[in-house]
Amino acid sequence: MPPIHAALPSHIPAAATCAPPRLSPVSRLSRLYEVMDLMLGSVGDPLALGSLAASASYSSYHFDRIFRELTGFSAVDYQRKRRLRRAAHLLRHEPDVPVGRIAQDCGFPSNAAFAKAFRQQFGMPAKAWRDGGWRVYMDAQVGRESDVSFFVAEPGELTALNTLYSAPSPGSVAARVTLRQLPALQLRYQRFFGQSGAALSLACNAFICAQESAGIERGAPWYGVFDEDPGFTGEREYCYDFGFDAGLLADPGLGLRVLPAGMVAILEFRGEWPRFRAMYEDWLEHQSVWRLDATRPHIQKVARTADGGWQGWLALPVKKR
């Protein structure tokens, strides 16, 4: 199995990613993954850096240093950016919720503090964002690299990854979307930072090949997980989990998380690579019954077919309006 650190961003020193575990049989990365998940689950709460550090068995100083090595940001900056992306997500998908309520729910102490931080991050007021500015930002600042739907491309088949996004024929994607109640799933995963597009796809493909060599049956399902709106997260801030059903193989060096049960909108595919953006624009934005549930992740499932191709589905977490 190739070293996991090969899939991490270049700003992380190789020596740091290969360091032996400290204070626990669980790897340093796995412990930090768990802390980051705690941060995501408490976006609206005050950031207690000391408590987070203690949960990872570090002092506050060492925790912040190691966190910065892993993500490229301090823990405080990382949480601030996540709060702003959550707010941007809610402004887009919860049009009836007042801006002040969103600011409060995302952990900002006042409307003024939120307004200043939002403008600094996205270059426009929250109201302008809600009125359609999000689309301008997504196209101009993030673009096609924001879409993580192509996550297992074969090294010799990158044509689709290098093709600019083209909106589907009206109704063509919506006609294929079905609603489904997904059960909870315990996932063993590798977390990837600072990669998107072809780089992320090839890294996930290499991960699949490595795990198949370690004993996972060829043809088993794989899951990609993104906890935020893919359209608002630039490459440097990408945090993407990719893995398999924890019951298939025990590997304490990988992260362990539970994908929550809940209602999702499913787009099945075979021999193609559809994008979440097409689901948003051709189905979600025309819905009168369903809206996106920001508390649960986007999920992608893929498996090899008997002829060596790929099939699977994309799942948007939804809730009733």
GROMACS .gro file of C-alpha atoms in nm:
model
  321
    1MET     CA    1   0.000   0.000   0.000
    2PRO     CA    2   0.151   0.337  -0.100
    3PRO     CA    3   0.202   0.590   0.178
    4ILE     CA    4  -0.112   0.787   0.258
    5HIS     CA    5   0.081   1.113   0.279
    6ALA     CA    6   0.123   1.105  -0.098
    7ALA     CA    7  -0.241   1.215  -0.121
    8LEU     CA    8  -0.195   1.516   0.106
    9PRO     CA    9  -0.113   1.873  -0.005
   10SER     CA   10   0.247   1.961  -0.081
   11HIS     CA   11   0.265   2.213   0.208
   12ILE     CA   12   0.262   1.927   0.461
   13PRO     CA   13   0.615   1.793   0.524
   14ALA     CA   14   0.650   1.421   0.450
   15ALA     CA   15   0.816   1.365   0.786
   16ALA     CA   16   0.511   1.504   0.965
   17THR     CA   17   0.267   1.279   0.782
   18CYS     CA   18   0.477   0.969   0.855
   19ALA     CA   19   0.539   1.041   1.224
   20PRO     CA   20   0.447   0.755   1.460
   21PRO     CA   21   0.132   0.782   1.672
   22ARG     CA   22   0.163   0.964   2.005
   23LEU     CA   23  -0.030   0.903   2.326
   24SER     CA   24  -0.276   0.673   2.152
   25PRO     CA   25  -0.281   0.377   1.912
   26VAL     CA   26  -0.499   0.589   1.687
   27SER     CA   27  -0.297   0.789   1.434
   28ARG     CA   28  -0.245   1.161   1.473
   29LEU     CA   29  -0.438   1.228   1.155
   30SER     CA   30  -0.733   1.020   1.270
   31ARG     CA   31  -0.750   1.212   1.596
   32LEU     CA   32  -0.738   1.543   1.413
   33TYR     CA   33  -1.011   1.423   1.177
   34GLU     CA   34  -1.234   1.358   1.477
   35VAL     CA   35  -1.166   1.705   1.614
   36MET     CA   36  -1.247   1.864   1.279
   37ASP     CA   37  -1.576   1.676   1.273
   38LEU     CA   38  -1.653   1.813   1.619
   39MET     CA   39  -1.583   2.161   1.485
   40LEU     CA   40  -1.818   2.110   1.193
   41GLY     CA   41  -2.092   1.988   1.425
   42SER     CA   42  -2.060   2.297   1.644
   43VAL     CA   43  -2.028   2.573   1.383
   44GLY     CA   44  -2.261   2.796   1.582
   45ASP     CA   45  -2.084   2.751   1.917
   46PRO     CA   46  -1.785   2.942   2.059
   47LEU     CA   47  -1.453   2.784   1.960
   48ALA     CA   48  -1.302   2.631   2.274
   49LEU     CA   49  -0.951   2.571   2.143
   50GLY     CA   50  -0.830   2.419   2.470
   51SER     CA   51  -1.110   2.162   2.475
   52LEU     CA   52  -1.051   2.069   2.112
   53ALA     CA   53  -0.680   2.027   2.176
   54ALA     CA   54  -0.746   1.812   2.481
   55SER     CA   55  -0.979   1.586   2.284
   56ALA     CA   56  -0.689   1.518   2.046
   57SER     CA   57  -0.443   1.469   2.336
   58TYR     CA   58  -0.242   1.783   2.259
   59SER     CA   59  -0.165   2.108   2.428
   60SER     CA   60  -0.331   2.412   2.271
   61TYR     CA   61   0.002   2.524   2.123
   62HIS     CA   62   0.087   2.190   1.963
   63PHE     CA   63  -0.269   2.135   1.846
   64ASP     CA   64  -0.278   2.465   1.659
   65ARG     CA   65   0.065   2.401   1.506
   66ILE     CA   66  -0.025   2.053   1.385
   67PHE     CA   67  -0.367   2.167   1.268
   68ARG     CA   68  -0.198   2.438   1.060
   69GLU     CA   69   0.041   2.181   0.911
   70LEU     CA   70  -0.249   1.961   0.809
   71THR     CA   71  -0.489   2.222   0.668
   72GLY     CA   72  -0.279   2.531   0.595
   73PHE     CA   73  -0.492   2.735   0.838
   74SER     CA   74  -0.500   2.797   1.210
   75ALA     CA   75  -0.790   2.629   1.388
   76VAL     CA   76  -0.951   2.969   1.445
   77ASP     CA   77  -0.924   3.072   1.079
   78TYR     CA   78  -1.043   2.733   0.963
   79GLN     CA   79  -1.356   2.750   1.179
   80ARG     CA   80  -1.426   3.109   1.074
   81LYS     CA   81  -1.414   3.009   0.706
   82ARG     CA   82  -1.641   2.713   0.772
   83ARG     CA   83  -1.890   2.937   0.951
   84LEU     CA   84  -1.896   3.175   0.658
   85ARG     CA   85  -1.942   2.893   0.407
   86ARG     CA   86  -2.226   2.752   0.616
   87ALA     CA   87  -2.385   3.098   0.617
   88ALA     CA   88  -2.340   3.128   0.241
   89HIS     CA   89  -2.496   2.785   0.201
   90LEU     CA   90  -2.799   2.881   0.413
   91LEU     CA   91  -2.843   3.215   0.238
   92ARG     CA   92  -2.869   3.031  -0.092
   93HIS     CA   93  -3.091   2.744   0.017
   94GLU     CA   94  -3.298   2.897   0.301
   95PRO     CA   95  -3.440   3.215   0.140
   96ASP     CA   96  -3.709   3.260   0.404
   97VAL     CA   97  -3.469   3.263   0.703
   98PRO     CA   98  -3.364   3.620   0.806
   99VAL     CA   99  -2.998   3.710   0.756
  100GLY     CA  100  -2.963   3.795   1.125
  101ARG     CA  101  -3.086   3.450   1.227
  102ILE     CA  102  -2.835   3.285   0.993
  103ALA     CA  103  -2.554   3.498   1.137
  104GLN     CA  104  -2.650   3.392   1.488
  105ASP     CA  105  -2.685   3.025   1.397
  106CYS     CA  106  -2.338   3.033   1.240
  107GLY     CA  107  -2.171   3.165   1.555
  108PHE     CA  108  -2.129   3.537   1.485
  109PRO     CA  109  -2.167   3.764   1.791
  110SER     CA  110  -2.346   4.043   1.604
  111ASN     CA  111  -2.496   4.128   1.267
  112ALA     CA  112  -2.223   4.387   1.214
  113ALA     CA  113  -1.947   4.131   1.273
  114PHE     CA  114  -2.114   3.892   1.033
  115ALA     CA  115  -2.165   4.158   0.765
  116LYS     CA  116  -1.797   4.258   0.776
  117ALA     CA  117  -1.667   3.900   0.772
  118PHE     CA  118  -1.903   3.794   0.492
  119ARG     CA  119  -1.804   4.084   0.268
  120GLN     CA  120  -1.435   4.012   0.328
  121GLN     CA  121  -1.478   3.645   0.238
  122PHE     CA  122  -1.713   3.670  -0.060
  123GLY     CA  123  -1.669   4.027  -0.186
  124MET     CA  124  -2.035   4.128  -0.149
  125PRO     CA  125  -2.304   4.185   0.116
  126ALA     CA  126  -2.509   3.889   0.234
  127LYS     CA  127  -2.823   4.031   0.070
  128ALA     CA  128  -2.651   4.059  -0.268
  129TRP     CA  129  -2.532   3.701  -0.227
  130ARG     CA  130  -2.884   3.579  -0.154
  131ASP     CA  131  -3.021   3.773  -0.453
  132GLY     CA  132  -2.801   3.579  -0.697
  133GLY     CA  133  -2.447   3.692  -0.622
  134TRP     CA  134  -2.360   3.338  -0.517
  135ARG     CA  135  -2.379   3.227  -0.878
  136VAL     CA  136  -2.139   3.497  -0.992
  137TYR     CA  137  -1.897   3.402  -0.715
  138MET     CA  138  -1.919   3.032  -0.792
  139ASP     CA  139  -1.854   3.078  -1.163
  140ALA     CA  140  -1.583   3.342  -1.134
  141GLN     CA  141  -1.393   3.239  -0.821
  142VAL     CA  142  -1.435   2.864  -0.805
  143GLY     CA  143  -1.568   2.744  -1.138
  144ARG     CA  144  -1.570   2.384  -1.254
  145GLU     CA  145  -1.300   2.285  -1.004
  146SER     CA  146  -1.564   2.324  -0.733
  147ASP     CA  147  -1.745   2.010  -0.843
  148VAL     CA  148  -1.617   1.692  -0.682
  149SER     CA  149  -1.846   1.451  -0.866
  150PHE     CA  150  -1.562   1.309  -1.076
  151PHE     CA  151  -1.373   1.130  -0.804
  152VAL     CA  152  -1.249   0.798  -0.943
  153ALA     CA  153  -1.128   0.878  -1.292
  154GLU     CA  154  -0.883   0.631  -1.441
  155PRO     CA  155  -0.541   0.784  -1.517
  156GLY     CA  156  -0.597   0.744  -1.891
  157GLU     CA  157  -0.952   0.881  -1.896
  158LEU     CA  158  -0.935   1.246  -1.795
  159THR     CA  159  -1.130   1.396  -2.086
  160ALA     CA  160  -1.445   1.452  -1.882
  161LEU     CA  161  -1.248   1.621  -1.604
  162ASN     CA  162  -1.103   1.875  -1.843
  163THR     CA  163  -1.437   1.961  -2.002
  164LEU     CA  164  -1.604   2.284  -1.891
  165TYR     CA  165  -1.940   2.245  -1.722
  166SER     CA  166  -2.235   2.251  -1.956
  167ALA     CA  167  -2.587   2.283  -1.818
  168PRO     CA  168  -2.809   1.981  -1.894
  169SER     CA  169  -3.114   2.006  -2.117
  170PRO     CA  170  -3.398   2.144  -1.900
  171GLY     CA  171  -3.567   1.862  -1.711
  172SER     CA  172  -3.327   1.590  -1.827
  173VAL     CA  173  -3.160   1.547  -1.489
  174ALA     CA  174  -3.474   1.617  -1.287
  175ALA     CA  175  -3.650   1.330  -1.466
  176ARG     CA  176  -3.390   1.089  -1.328
  177VAL     CA  177  -3.391   1.210  -0.966
  178THR     CA  178  -3.559   0.985  -0.708
  179LEU     CA  179  -3.610   1.031  -0.334
  180ARG     CA  180  -3.478   0.771  -0.093
  181GLN     CA  181  -3.432   0.722   0.280
  182LEU     CA  182  -3.068   0.622   0.334
  183PRO     CA  183  -2.968   0.422   0.643
  184ALA     CA  184  -2.673   0.530   0.855
  185LEU     CA  185  -2.334   0.397   0.743
  186GLN     CA  186  -2.008   0.369   0.935
  187LEU     CA  187  -1.726   0.477   0.705
  188ARG     CA  188  -1.351   0.418   0.711
  189TYR     CA  189  -1.207   0.707   0.518
  190GLN     CA  190  -0.903   0.898   0.400
  191ARG     CA  191  -0.936   1.275   0.422
  192PHE     CA  192  -0.797   1.487   0.137
  193PHE     CA  193  -0.710   1.856   0.164
  194GLY     CA  194  -0.628   2.113  -0.100
  195GLN     CA  195  -0.712   1.896  -0.399
  196SER     CA  196  -0.998   1.906  -0.650
  197GLY     CA  197  -1.071   1.815  -1.010
  198ALA     CA  198  -0.832   1.569  -1.173
  199ALA     CA  199  -0.586   1.566  -0.881
  200LEU     CA  200  -0.857   1.459  -0.637
  201SER     CA  201  -1.001   1.204  -0.878
  202LEU     CA  202  -0.668   1.036  -0.935
  203ALA     CA  203  -0.588   1.036  -0.563
  204CYS     CA  204  -0.916   0.858  -0.489
  205ASN     CA  205  -0.853   0.611  -0.769
  206ALA     CA  206  -0.511   0.532  -0.619
  207PHE     CA  207  -0.676   0.488  -0.279
  208ILE     CA  208  -0.920   0.235  -0.425
  209CYS     CA  209  -0.640   0.037  -0.587
  210ALA     CA  210  -0.439   0.035  -0.264
  211GLN     CA  211  -0.733  -0.085  -0.055
  212GLU     CA  212  -0.819  -0.356  -0.309
  213SER     CA  213  -0.461  -0.476  -0.275
  214ALA     CA  214  -0.509  -0.480   0.103
  215GLY     CA  215  -0.808  -0.713   0.078
  216ILE     CA  216  -1.124  -0.525  -0.023
  217GLU     CA  217  -1.312  -0.712  -0.293
  218ARG     CA  218  -1.300  -0.561  -0.640
  219GLY     CA  219  -1.649  -0.429  -0.710
  220ALA     CA  220  -1.715  -0.318  -0.351
  221PRO     CA  221  -1.886   0.021  -0.309
  222TRP     CA  222  -1.686   0.336  -0.231
  223TYR     CA  223  -1.818   0.659  -0.086
  224GLY     CA  224  -1.713   1.019  -0.130
  225VAL     CA  225  -1.834   1.270   0.130
  226PHE     CA  226  -1.838   1.648   0.119
  227ASP     CA  227  -1.979   1.833   0.420
  228GLU     CA  228  -2.024   2.175   0.258
  229ASP     CA  229  -2.164   2.324  -0.059
  230PRO     CA  230  -1.908   2.222  -0.326
  231GLY     CA  231  -1.973   2.540  -0.523
  232PHE     CA  232  -1.846   2.777  -0.255
  233THR     CA  233  -1.521   2.607  -0.151
  234GLY     CA  234  -1.199   2.688  -0.332
  235GLU     CA  235  -0.934   2.424  -0.397
  236ARG     CA  236  -0.707   2.528  -0.110
  237GLU     CA  237  -0.992   2.483   0.141
  238TYR     CA  238  -1.126   2.153   0.010
  239CYS     CA  239  -1.193   1.890   0.273
  240TYR     CA  240  -1.311   1.567   0.112
  241ASP     CA  241  -1.355   1.223   0.270
  242PHE     CA  242  -1.331   0.908   0.061
  243GLY     CA  243  -1.364   0.555   0.189
  244PHE     CA  244  -1.557   0.233   0.235
  245ASP     CA  245  -1.800   0.052   0.465
  246ALA     CA  246  -1.609   0.004   0.791
  247GLY     CA  247  -1.726  -0.357   0.806
  248LEU     CA  248  -1.520  -0.450   0.500
  249LEU     CA  249  -1.173  -0.393   0.642
  250ALA     CA  250  -1.029  -0.285   0.976
  251ASP     CA  251  -0.768  -0.013   0.931
  252PRO     CA  252  -0.707   0.201   1.243
  253GLY     CA  253  -0.485   0.431   1.039
  254LEU     CA  254  -0.791   0.567   0.860
  255GLY     CA  255  -1.058   0.796   0.997
  256LEU     CA  256  -1.389   0.658   1.121
  257ARG     CA  257  -1.717   0.847   1.090
  258VAL     CA  258  -2.087   0.777   1.069
  259LEU     CA  259  -2.280   0.903   0.769
  260PRO     CA  260  -2.619   0.996   0.914
  261ALA     CA  261  -2.945   0.841   0.801
  262GLY     CA  262  -3.191   1.066   0.624
  263MET     CA  263  -3.383   1.156   0.312
  264VAL     CA  264  -3.178   1.220  -0.001
  265ALA     CA  265  -3.235   1.301  -0.366
  266ILE     CA  266  -3.058   1.034  -0.571
  267LEU     CA  267  -2.917   1.055  -0.923
  268GLU     CA  268  -2.802   0.713  -1.044
  269PHE     CA  269  -2.543   0.679  -1.320
  270ARG     CA  270  -2.353   0.418  -1.517
  271GLY     CA  271  -2.071   0.488  -1.758
  272GLU     CA  272  -2.098   0.865  -1.711
  273TRP     CA  273  -1.991   1.122  -1.453
  274PRO     CA  274  -2.282   1.353  -1.364
  275ARG     CA  275  -2.222   1.657  -1.147
  276PHE     CA  276  -2.391   1.779  -0.832
  277ARG     CA  277  -2.426   2.116  -0.998
  278ALA     CA  278  -2.664   1.967  -1.255
  279MET     CA  279  -2.881   1.830  -0.971
  280TYR     CA  280  -2.887   2.171  -0.805
  281GLU     CA  281  -2.977   2.364  -1.117
  282ASP     CA  282  -3.210   2.122  -1.292
  283TRP     CA  283  -3.392   1.976  -0.990
  284LEU     CA  284  -3.332   2.141  -0.653
  285GLU     CA  285  -3.381   2.502  -0.760
  286HIS     CA  286  -3.722   2.416  -0.907
  287GLN     CA  287  -3.850   2.234  -0.600
  288SER     CA  288  -4.156   2.352  -0.408
  289VAL     CA  289  -4.150   2.062  -0.160
  290TRP     CA  290  -3.784   1.987  -0.092
  291ARG     CA  291  -3.483   2.198   0.002
  292LEU     CA  292  -3.122   2.113   0.083
  293ASP     CA  293  -3.047   2.000   0.439
  294ALA     CA  294  -2.727   2.180   0.538
  295THR     CA  295  -2.678   1.963   0.846
  296ARG     CA  296  -2.595   1.649   0.645
  297PRO     CA  297  -2.327   1.583   0.382
  298HIS     CA  298  -2.336   1.533   0.007
  299ILE     CA  299  -2.260   1.166  -0.060
  300GLN     CA  300  -2.132   0.992  -0.372
  301LYS     CA  301  -2.128   0.616  -0.419
  302VAL     CA  302  -1.937   0.432  -0.689
  303ALA     CA  303  -1.848   0.071  -0.770
  304ARG     CA  304  -1.666  -0.106  -1.050
  305THR     CA  305  -1.888  -0.287  -1.299
  306ALA     CA  306  -1.817  -0.636  -1.434
  307ASP     CA  307  -1.680  -0.486  -1.756
  308GLY     CA  308  -1.439  -0.255  -1.569
  309GLY     CA  309  -1.648   0.059  -1.587
  310TRP     CA  310  -1.813   0.252  -1.305
  311GLN     CA  311  -2.163   0.295  -1.174
  312GLY     CA  312  -2.316   0.459  -0.868
  313TRP     CA  313  -2.517   0.755  -0.752
  314LEU     CA  314  -2.499   1.110  -0.623
  315ALA     CA  315  -2.705   1.194  -0.315
  316LEU     CA  316  -2.817   1.542  -0.207
  317PRO     CA  317  -2.941   1.561   0.155
  318VAL     CA  318  -3.289   1.713   0.153
  319LYS     CA  319  -3.567   1.808   0.389
  320LYS     CA  320  -3.922   1.930   0.341
  321ARG     CA  321  -3.979   2.303   0.319
   0.00000   0.00000   0.00000
